[in-house]
Amino acid sequence: MRLLFNELKKIIFTPAVAGFVLLALIVNAVIVFAGGGDYPPPGAESGASALTDYYEDYDAAEIIAGRYIARHGLTGTHAANVRAKYERLQAVIDEKAASGDGLSPYFGEATRPLHRLLFRALFGAMTAETALLALFAALLSAGYENWRNTEGLVYTSRTGRGIQRVKLGAALAAAAFFFLLIAGVTLALFFIRGDWSAVWDSNVSSLFNSSVSEYWKPLITWRSFEVLPYLAACLSVAAALTVCFCLLGFAAGVFIRGGHVSATAALALCALMFVAEPIAPVGGVLCGALNLTPVQLWVNVGDWFTDGGADIIWANFESWGLLASLAGLAAVGAGALAVFQRKDLG
Amino acid sequence: MSARLLLNELKKIGRPRILLLIAVMGALVFFAFMRPYIDSFKANMLKPGFFNAYGDWQNEMFDLYGETLSAAELADFDIPGRKAALEAEIDAMIAAEPLFADYGVHSFAEYREDYYAGYSRRLAEADAAERDKLQADNAAIYDMMFGPGEKWLGLYALEDYYVYFLDLDRNGVNLDGGGVLGMTLFPEDSPVYSPVVHRAEQLYIGAAERNLTRYGLHETFSNYAALAGLFAVLAVLLLTSPLVMTDRWRGIHLLLYASAKGRAVLRIQAAACLIAAGAMGLLTAVVSYGAFFALTDAGKYWSAHIGAFDRAVVLYDVAFRGYVLILGATTVSLCVGCAGLSFVLSRFSSGAVTLMLKAVPVALVLGFAAWNTLEMALTNQNMICHGVYTAGRNLHSIFLRGVEAPEVIFAGLLALVGLLAAGAVAAREKRADIV
């Protein structure tokens, strides 16, 4: 326990880390207070009664899939994959029409900018910040002995090498701490600025809301979400992504000795996940798989639990992506630890 | 000895594995983000997702008349005649297709004026079964009209720009009640007035001939150059940031600082960072711009002037080759500025991970600055230019409102700041106490 606490202190009290946290909170505060979207006056009529339920008779395969297929010139299995996703989504849309999800008031005409401010801009910033902090916390933790030239002393015994497990625990604890701190303070500021209490049970698929992924379309979630549960679900995804980046950083830090090399390798891997996806053909399995990687899950913030764009071919991509990423990175991390136990550090 | 030291420091910066990583990432960035600009240019688009407003017509005029269009050449091209011929062709197609008559459309004029309003009205009143038929019919009509319709719209846009906007046929058509020459966007008493923008507008309206350079060529190429510039800046940060930090991490600085000669090595390291950055910026510009010209026919515009105001107001009627060189030089300048700041960052970091953590926000800020300097450079829609002129209006500053090429000045200032910061830190270390 004392070891864990000491390893945790090494991470949290590093000046660069503390400075990054402060900078992150300042940036988020700027987004909260300068971000677009005016709240409607209290008691104002939302206009929901004048809405026509667009979900009735909405043919997703024809309209959305058809547009994506035409725009990207998709043929063969790629077109079939995109169409298949929207054929599956049709049952969800019919359910939304039956339950009247689309007629939910939310914030009325102010829905779209406010929804995007919270679930795209703010969540995007928070997730990026905590993910980077988690990545660097793990790199710092795993590579600390190399940095301070104490490897030769600490890792000469089995007990010493076992400290890497404690370091992993410390990195995860630090990641959790950063997530709670940044998300907590940011959301507190956000909900102080604007009162969302009246919309917690509005449906996010309200027809006042929309998604723009190459084309305008309604925001269609695979399951019916009210605002508060949707917020909780998005927080869970963001937290899980933070853990993914922590595991990624730890694996890089243990596999590759040398702080600069391991950090460069970790960042290069993140960059690779970012640039590889646009190269893969839209509608293909490779493109779909690349959208399950941690970096692309972050890029798709704002589309979590929805149908996403043409490049996403599976339902609930964020859940599958997190499952695959966590399992894969945990396996890689465990492998790295096992290798490290026997590695010759000479 | 200084030359040898400089060479060795440059070797430390240019480690093969890092250069290979940068090369691989560069290739991936090219295919992911830059290649679409090349492909869309070849498809006669402005940029990915944006069509050429003039279709193929302006390109045809360029091939016929060269880089400028005179009133005589405009008359020779006979836009009204070509429009009339297209309208007759479309009228014949409409007459032969019964589907149009179902929607009360018997001519192209009726299609333009009545079809969409009537269709929207019928769609709003239709039940589910009728709606499906209406949407299917609309899709079929759209498909039939797309080809000839787009051509007609291209001619319409061409006429709008060269005749009504630029008053090339010298009819003195007054559309806006503001003067003899077409529309005046930036009169002196307007709140958005800037003498630089107004001067450009008057130049284009007053000239005897007009540029025929491809629609939005400045926008296409500056967007492409902004991607290259962003990559170059990030590559420079990756390349130069570990140099001084590595010495401090290994404790080498304790040896170096023991003598004046040793402390002078920091100046050489600063110089090495700046030289490497300049080389990286130049290499990125040459390779990426070279790829653009090699894979497209943009070279035919090399000597053509880019002045226009159909996609922002291009503030300087320079030749395209001059525009390319200015963007390249700006990229190099941004890289040099980045290297100077990276050197300072490296000096104040003792570990690789903490260096990288500090480098992330620096990279974001410099990347943002690089993008906004290069995108739409030398036009009134460049972010830095727009910001400076807006500040000038709000602060009632004649100086700010009239600054020439503020984005280029910004890049130069960034390079200067980087140079001065690196120089100051290197000079400071001559006397710094390392205890």
Short mmCIF file of C-alpha atoms in Angstrom, two decimals, chain A:
data_model
loop_
_atom_site.label_atom_id
_atom_site.label_comp_id
_atom_site.label_asym_id
_atom_site.label_seq_id
_atom_site.Cartn_x
_atom_site.Cartn_y
_atom_site.Cartn_z
CA MET A 1 0.00 0.00 0.00
CA ARG A 2 2.79 2.37 0.90
CA LEU A 3 4.52 1.54 -2.35
CA LEU A 4 1.35 2.29 -4.29
CA PHE A 5 0.94 5.59 -2.48
CA ASN A 6 4.55 6.56 -3.13
CA GLU A 7 4.30 5.64 -6.80
CA LEU A 8 1.09 7.65 -7.03
CA LYS A 9 2.77 10.67 -5.47
CA LYS A 10 5.56 10.48 -8.04
CA ILE A 11 3.00 10.90 -10.80
CA ILE A 12 0.63 13.44 -9.32
CA PHE A 13 3.28 15.76 -7.90
CA THR A 14 5.31 15.98 -11.09
CA PRO A 15 5.18 19.72 -11.95
CA ALA A 16 4.51 19.11 -15.66
CA VAL A 17 1.54 16.91 -14.80
CA ALA A 18 0.08 19.43 -12.37
CA GLY A 19 0.59 22.17 -14.94
CA PHE A 20 -1.16 20.13 -17.63
CA VAL A 21 -4.14 19.52 -15.33
CA LEU A 22 -4.42 23.23 -14.61
CA LEU A 23 -4.20 24.08 -18.30
CA ALA A 24 -6.87 21.50 -19.08
CA LEU A 25 -9.24 23.02 -16.53
CA ILE A 26 -8.64 26.50 -17.98
CA VAL A 27 -9.31 25.31 -21.54
CA ASN A 28 -12.49 23.55 -20.43
CA ALA A 29 -13.65 26.65 -18.59
CA VAL A 30 -13.16 28.66 -21.78
CA ILE A 31 -15.24 26.10 -23.71
CA VAL A 32 -17.97 26.20 -21.05
CA PHE A 33 -18.27 29.96 -20.88
CA ALA A 34 -17.39 30.95 -24.44
CA GLY A 35 -18.89 27.95 -26.24
CA GLY A 36 -21.86 28.53 -28.48
CA GLY A 37 -25.46 28.05 -27.50
CA ASP A 38 -27.86 30.32 -25.63
CA TYR A 39 -30.20 28.73 -23.16
CA PRO A 40 -33.91 29.40 -23.75
CA PRO A 41 -35.55 31.62 -21.11
CA PRO A 42 -37.01 29.69 -18.18
CA GLY A 43 -40.59 28.61 -18.85
CA ALA A 44 -40.31 29.29 -22.58
CA GLU A 45 -42.46 27.12 -24.86
CA SER A 46 -40.24 24.51 -26.59
CA GLY A 47 -42.35 24.28 -29.74
CA ALA A 48 -42.51 20.48 -29.48
CA SER A 49 -46.27 20.53 -30.05
CA ALA A 50 -45.69 21.89 -33.57
CA LEU A 51 -43.22 19.13 -34.48
CA THR A 52 -44.07 16.53 -37.10
CA ASP A 53 -42.78 13.10 -36.14
CA TYR A 54 -40.09 12.69 -38.81
CA TYR A 55 -39.42 9.13 -37.62
CA GLU A 56 -42.77 7.96 -38.97
CA ASP A 57 -42.18 6.36 -42.37
CA TYR A 58 -38.49 7.37 -42.24
CA ASP A 59 -36.65 4.92 -44.49
CA ALA A 60 -33.11 4.93 -43.10
CA ALA A 61 -31.70 2.54 -45.71
CA GLU A 62 -33.07 4.65 -48.56
CA ILE A 63 -32.32 8.06 -47.16
CA ILE A 64 -29.16 7.81 -45.06
CA ALA A 65 -27.50 4.74 -46.53
CA GLY A 66 -28.47 5.86 -50.02
CA ARG A 67 -26.78 9.23 -49.53
CA TYR A 68 -23.62 7.71 -48.08
CA ILE A 69 -23.40 5.14 -50.87
CA ALA A 70 -23.89 7.83 -53.53
CA ARG A 71 -21.44 10.27 -51.98
CA HIS A 72 -18.63 7.73 -51.58
CA GLY A 73 -19.41 5.80 -54.75
CA LEU A 74 -19.66 2.57 -52.75
CA THR A 75 -20.29 -0.73 -54.46
CA GLY A 76 -20.28 -4.45 -53.62
CA THR A 77 -19.73 -5.47 -50.01
CA HIS A 78 -18.89 -1.94 -48.89
CA ALA A 79 -22.29 -0.65 -49.99
CA ALA A 80 -23.95 -3.76 -48.57
CA ASN A 81 -22.30 -3.21 -45.17
CA VAL A 82 -23.55 0.37 -44.97
CA ARG A 83 -27.01 -0.59 -46.12
CA ALA A 84 -27.17 -3.53 -43.67
CA LYS A 85 -26.40 -1.22 -40.74
CA TYR A 86 -29.29 1.05 -41.64
CA GLU A 87 -31.64 -1.83 -42.26
CA ARG A 88 -30.91 -2.92 -38.68
CA LEU A 89 -31.44 0.66 -37.52
CA GLN A 90 -34.90 0.72 -39.13
CA ALA A 91 -36.40 -1.32 -36.28
CA VAL A 92 -34.99 1.22 -33.82
CA ILE A 93 -36.47 4.11 -35.82
CA ASP A 94 -39.89 2.41 -35.96
CA GLU A 95 -39.74 2.05 -32.18
CA LYS A 96 -38.87 5.71 -31.79
CA ALA A 97 -41.82 6.64 -33.97
CA ALA A 98 -44.13 4.46 -31.85
CA SER A 99 -42.91 5.87 -28.54
CA GLY A 100 -42.73 9.47 -29.71
CA ASP A 101 -39.04 9.95 -28.86
CA GLY A 102 -38.77 12.49 -31.66
CA LEU A 103 -41.40 14.74 -30.10
CA SER A 104 -39.42 15.18 -26.92
CA PRO A 105 -38.98 18.92 -26.17
CA TYR A 106 -35.32 18.94 -24.96
CA PHE A 107 -34.24 22.60 -25.34
CA GLY A 108 -36.46 23.30 -28.34
CA GLU A 109 -34.68 25.26 -31.08
CA ALA A 110 -31.63 25.63 -28.84
CA THR A 111 -31.18 21.85 -28.59
CA ARG A 112 -28.59 21.25 -31.26
CA PRO A 113 -25.96 23.82 -30.23
CA LEU A 114 -26.30 22.99 -26.53
CA HIS A 115 -26.22 19.22 -27.09
CA ARG A 116 -23.12 19.60 -29.28
CA LEU A 117 -21.46 21.91 -26.77
CA LEU A 118 -21.74 19.30 -24.02
CA PHE A 119 -21.53 15.98 -25.83
CA ARG A 120 -19.11 16.87 -28.60
CA ALA A 121 -17.00 19.88 -27.67
CA LEU A 122 -16.74 19.41 -23.91
CA PHE A 123 -16.63 15.63 -23.90
CA GLY A 124 -14.08 15.75 -26.71
CA ALA A 125 -11.85 18.08 -24.71
CA MET A 126 -12.25 16.23 -21.39
CA THR A 127 -11.63 12.82 -22.92
CA ALA A 128 -8.55 14.01 -24.82
CA GLU A 129 -7.10 15.63 -21.72
CA THR A 130 -7.67 12.69 -19.38
CA ALA A 131 -6.51 10.23 -22.02
CA LEU A 132 -3.27 12.12 -22.56
CA LEU A 133 -2.74 12.46 -18.82
CA ALA A 134 -3.36 8.75 -18.36
CA LEU A 135 -0.98 7.91 -21.20
CA PHE A 136 1.79 10.09 -19.80
CA ALA A 137 1.11 9.01 -16.21
CA ALA A 138 1.65 5.40 -17.24
CA LEU A 139 4.77 6.27 -19.26
CA LEU A 140 6.11 8.26 -16.34
CA SER A 141 5.39 5.50 -13.90
CA ALA A 142 6.78 2.66 -16.02
CA GLY A 143 9.85 4.59 -17.08
CA TYR A 144 10.61 6.35 -13.82
CA GLU A 145 13.50 4.13 -12.78
CA ASN A 146 15.08 4.44 -16.22
CA TRP A 147 14.70 8.22 -16.03
CA ARG A 148 16.31 8.41 -12.60
CA ASN A 149 18.96 5.77 -13.41
CA THR A 150 17.87 3.51 -10.55
CA GLU A 151 17.00 0.54 -12.79
CA GLY A 152 20.24 -1.22 -11.97
CA LEU A 153 19.31 -1.18 -8.29
CA VAL A 154 15.57 -1.68 -8.28
CA TYR A 155 15.27 -4.39 -10.93
CA THR A 156 18.03 -6.67 -9.76
CA SER A 157 15.63 -8.79 -7.72
CA ARG A 158 12.29 -10.42 -8.33
CA THR A 159 10.75 -8.22 -5.67
CA GLY A 160 12.14 -5.18 -7.41
CA ARG A 161 10.72 -6.23 -10.74
CA GLY A 162 7.38 -6.85 -9.09
CA ILE A 163 7.17 -3.12 -8.50
CA GLN A 164 6.00 -2.75 -12.10
CA ARG A 165 2.63 -4.21 -11.06
CA VAL A 166 2.41 -1.61 -8.33
CA LYS A 167 3.34 1.04 -10.87
CA LEU A 168 0.48 -0.12 -13.10
CA GLY A 169 -1.87 0.19 -10.16
CA ALA A 170 -0.54 3.65 -9.44
CA ALA A 171 -0.93 4.71 -13.07
CA LEU A 172 -4.54 3.49 -13.12
CA ALA A 173 -5.25 5.23 -9.82
CA ALA A 174 -3.72 8.44 -11.16
CA ALA A 175 -5.78 8.14 -14.34
CA ALA A 176 -8.94 7.73 -12.26
CA PHE A 177 -7.98 10.71 -10.13
CA PHE A 178 -7.36 12.92 -13.18
CA PHE A 179 -10.62 11.82 -14.77
CA LEU A 180 -12.67 12.52 -11.66
CA LEU A 181 -10.96 15.87 -11.14
CA ILE A 182 -11.21 17.15 -14.71
CA ALA A 183 -14.66 15.76 -15.50
CA GLY A 184 -15.98 16.76 -12.07
CA VAL A 185 -14.79 20.36 -12.17
CA THR A 186 -15.70 20.83 -15.84
CA LEU A 187 -19.20 19.45 -15.55
CA ALA A 188 -19.75 21.37 -12.33
CA LEU A 189 -18.88 24.60 -14.16
CA PHE A 190 -21.06 23.58 -17.11
CA PHE A 191 -24.14 22.89 -15.02
CA ILE A 192 -23.61 26.03 -12.97
CA ARG A 193 -23.62 28.02 -16.20
CA GLY A 194 -26.76 26.35 -17.55
CA ASP A 195 -29.68 24.66 -15.86
CA TRP A 196 -30.30 21.23 -17.37
CA SER A 197 -32.61 19.98 -14.63
CA ALA A 198 -35.70 20.50 -16.79
CA VAL A 199 -34.37 18.29 -19.62
CA TRP A 200 -32.94 15.28 -17.79
CA ASP A 201 -35.86 13.16 -18.97
CA SER A 202 -35.98 14.55 -22.50
CA ASN A 203 -34.96 12.12 -25.20
CA VAL A 204 -31.69 12.84 -27.00
CA SER A 205 -33.31 11.65 -30.26
CA SER A 206 -35.66 14.63 -30.15
CA LEU A 207 -36.22 15.99 -33.62
CA PHE A 208 -34.89 19.32 -32.40
CA ASN A 209 -31.56 17.50 -32.21
CA SER A 210 -29.53 16.35 -35.19
CA SER A 211 -26.29 14.86 -36.26
CA VAL A 212 -24.24 16.15 -39.15
CA SER A 213 -21.97 13.46 -40.51
CA GLU A 214 -21.53 14.56 -44.15
CA TYR A 215 -25.30 15.11 -44.27
CA TRP A 216 -27.91 16.37 -41.85
CA LYS A 217 -29.83 13.53 -40.18
CA PRO A 218 -31.69 13.01 -36.90
CA LEU A 219 -29.61 11.91 -33.91
CA ILE A 220 -30.60 8.26 -33.74
CA THR A 221 -29.37 6.22 -30.77
CA TRP A 222 -29.47 2.41 -30.90
CA ARG A 223 -31.43 2.37 -27.70
CA SER A 224 -33.68 5.03 -26.31
CA PHE A 225 -31.73 7.43 -24.12
CA GLU A 226 -32.92 10.24 -21.97
CA VAL A 227 -30.44 13.02 -21.36
CA LEU A 228 -29.28 12.01 -17.87
CA PRO A 229 -28.70 8.33 -18.67
CA TYR A 230 -27.00 9.42 -21.91
CA LEU A 231 -24.69 11.66 -19.91
CA ALA A 232 -23.87 8.78 -17.56
CA ALA A 233 -23.25 6.45 -20.50
CA CYS A 234 -20.93 8.96 -22.18
CA LEU A 235 -19.03 9.46 -18.93
CA SER A 236 -18.56 5.68 -18.73
CA VAL A 237 -17.16 5.60 -22.26
CA ALA A 238 -14.83 8.50 -21.50
CA ALA A 239 -13.63 6.79 -18.32
CA ALA A 240 -13.05 3.51 -20.14
CA LEU A 241 -11.11 5.33 -22.87
CA THR A 242 -8.92 6.88 -20.21
CA VAL A 243 -8.13 3.40 -18.92
CA CYS A 244 -7.31 2.27 -22.49
CA PHE A 245 -4.76 5.03 -22.93
CA CYS A 246 -3.29 4.25 -19.51
CA LEU A 247 -2.81 0.61 -20.50
CA LEU A 248 -1.34 1.71 -23.86
CA GLY A 249 1.17 3.98 -22.15
CA PHE A 250 2.08 1.32 -19.63
CA ALA A 251 2.66 -1.34 -22.28
CA ALA A 252 4.86 1.07 -24.26
CA GLY A 253 6.77 2.09 -21.15
CA VAL A 254 7.47 -1.49 -20.10
CA PHE A 255 8.21 -2.97 -23.53
CA ILE A 256 10.46 -0.12 -24.59
CA ARG A 257 13.03 1.12 -22.14
CA GLY A 258 14.11 4.68 -22.57
CA GLY A 259 11.58 7.42 -21.77
CA HIS A 260 11.86 9.32 -25.02
CA VAL A 261 11.70 6.25 -27.22
CA SER A 262 8.72 4.76 -25.37
CA ALA A 263 6.86 8.08 -25.37
CA THR A 264 7.56 8.56 -29.07
CA ALA A 265 6.41 5.02 -29.80
CA ALA A 266 3.18 5.51 -27.84
CA LEU A 267 2.43 8.82 -29.58
CA ALA A 268 3.35 7.33 -32.96
CA LEU A 269 0.88 4.50 -32.36
CA CYS A 270 -1.82 7.05 -31.50
CA ALA A 271 -0.96 9.03 -34.63
CA LEU A 272 -1.11 5.83 -36.69
CA MET A 273 -4.62 5.09 -35.40
CA PHE A 274 -5.59 8.64 -36.39
CA VAL A 275 -4.21 8.69 -39.94
CA ALA A 276 -4.85 5.06 -40.93
CA GLU A 277 -8.64 5.30 -40.74
CA PRO A 278 -9.18 7.90 -43.51
CA ILE A 279 -7.04 5.77 -45.85
CA ALA A 280 -9.10 2.61 -45.38
CA PRO A 281 -12.01 2.30 -47.85
CA VAL A 282 -15.30 3.52 -46.40
CA GLY A 283 -17.76 0.74 -45.70
CA GLY A 284 -15.09 -1.94 -45.47
CA VAL A 285 -14.29 -4.18 -42.52
CA LEU A 286 -10.83 -2.61 -42.10
CA CYS A 287 -12.30 0.88 -41.84
CA GLY A 288 -14.91 -0.39 -39.42
CA ALA A 289 -12.27 -2.10 -37.31
CA LEU A 290 -10.06 0.97 -37.22
CA ASN A 291 -13.04 2.91 -35.85
CA LEU A 292 -12.96 0.59 -32.84
CA THR A 293 -9.47 1.74 -31.81
CA PRO A 294 -9.14 4.12 -28.85
CA VAL A 295 -8.09 7.15 -30.90
CA GLN A 296 -10.95 6.76 -33.38
CA LEU A 297 -13.41 6.23 -30.53
CA TRP A 298 -12.31 9.63 -29.30
CA VAL A 299 -12.60 11.13 -32.81
CA ASN A 300 -16.19 9.86 -32.89
CA VAL A 301 -17.13 11.60 -29.65
CA GLY A 302 -20.59 13.04 -30.10
CA ASP A 303 -21.61 9.94 -32.11
CA TRP A 304 -21.35 7.48 -29.21
CA PHE A 305 -24.37 5.20 -29.00
CA THR A 306 -25.62 6.47 -32.38
CA ASP A 307 -25.37 5.12 -35.92
CA GLY A 308 -22.32 7.31 -36.60
CA GLY A 309 -21.07 8.01 -40.11
CA ALA A 310 -20.56 5.99 -43.25
CA ASP A 311 -17.24 4.69 -41.92
CA ILE A 312 -18.92 2.88 -39.00
CA ILE A 313 -20.54 -0.38 -40.06
CA TRP A 314 -21.44 -1.98 -36.74
CA ALA A 315 -24.09 -1.12 -34.17
CA ASN A 316 -22.89 -0.02 -30.73
CA PHE A 317 -19.40 0.51 -32.13
CA GLU A 318 -18.26 2.33 -28.99
CA SER A 319 -19.11 -0.62 -26.75
CA TRP A 320 -17.46 -3.17 -29.00
CA GLY A 321 -14.48 -0.89 -29.48
CA LEU A 322 -13.97 -0.42 -25.76
CA LEU A 323 -14.35 -4.14 -25.11
CA ALA A 324 -11.82 -5.02 -27.80
CA SER A 325 -9.41 -2.23 -26.83
CA LEU A 326 -9.51 -2.98 -23.11
CA ALA A 327 -9.12 -6.72 -23.67
CA GLY A 328 -6.33 -6.26 -26.20
CA LEU A 329 -4.42 -3.68 -24.22
CA ALA A 330 -4.83 -5.61 -20.97
CA ALA A 331 -3.41 -8.68 -22.72
CA VAL A 332 -0.52 -6.65 -24.13
CA GLY A 333 0.13 -5.10 -20.74
CA ALA A 334 0.10 -8.51 -19.04
CA GLY A 335 2.45 -9.79 -21.72
CA ALA A 336 4.75 -6.83 -21.21
CA LEU A 337 4.88 -7.52 -17.48
CA ALA A 338 5.61 -11.20 -18.05
CA VAL A 339 8.41 -10.39 -20.48
CA PHE A 340 9.79 -7.77 -18.13
CA GLN A 341 10.07 -10.31 -15.30
CA ARG A 342 12.61 -12.25 -17.35
CA LYS A 343 14.15 -9.52 -19.46
CA ASP A 344 17.88 -8.92 -19.37
CA LEU A 345 18.26 -5.23 -18.68
CA GLY A 346 21.97 -5.15 -19.38
#
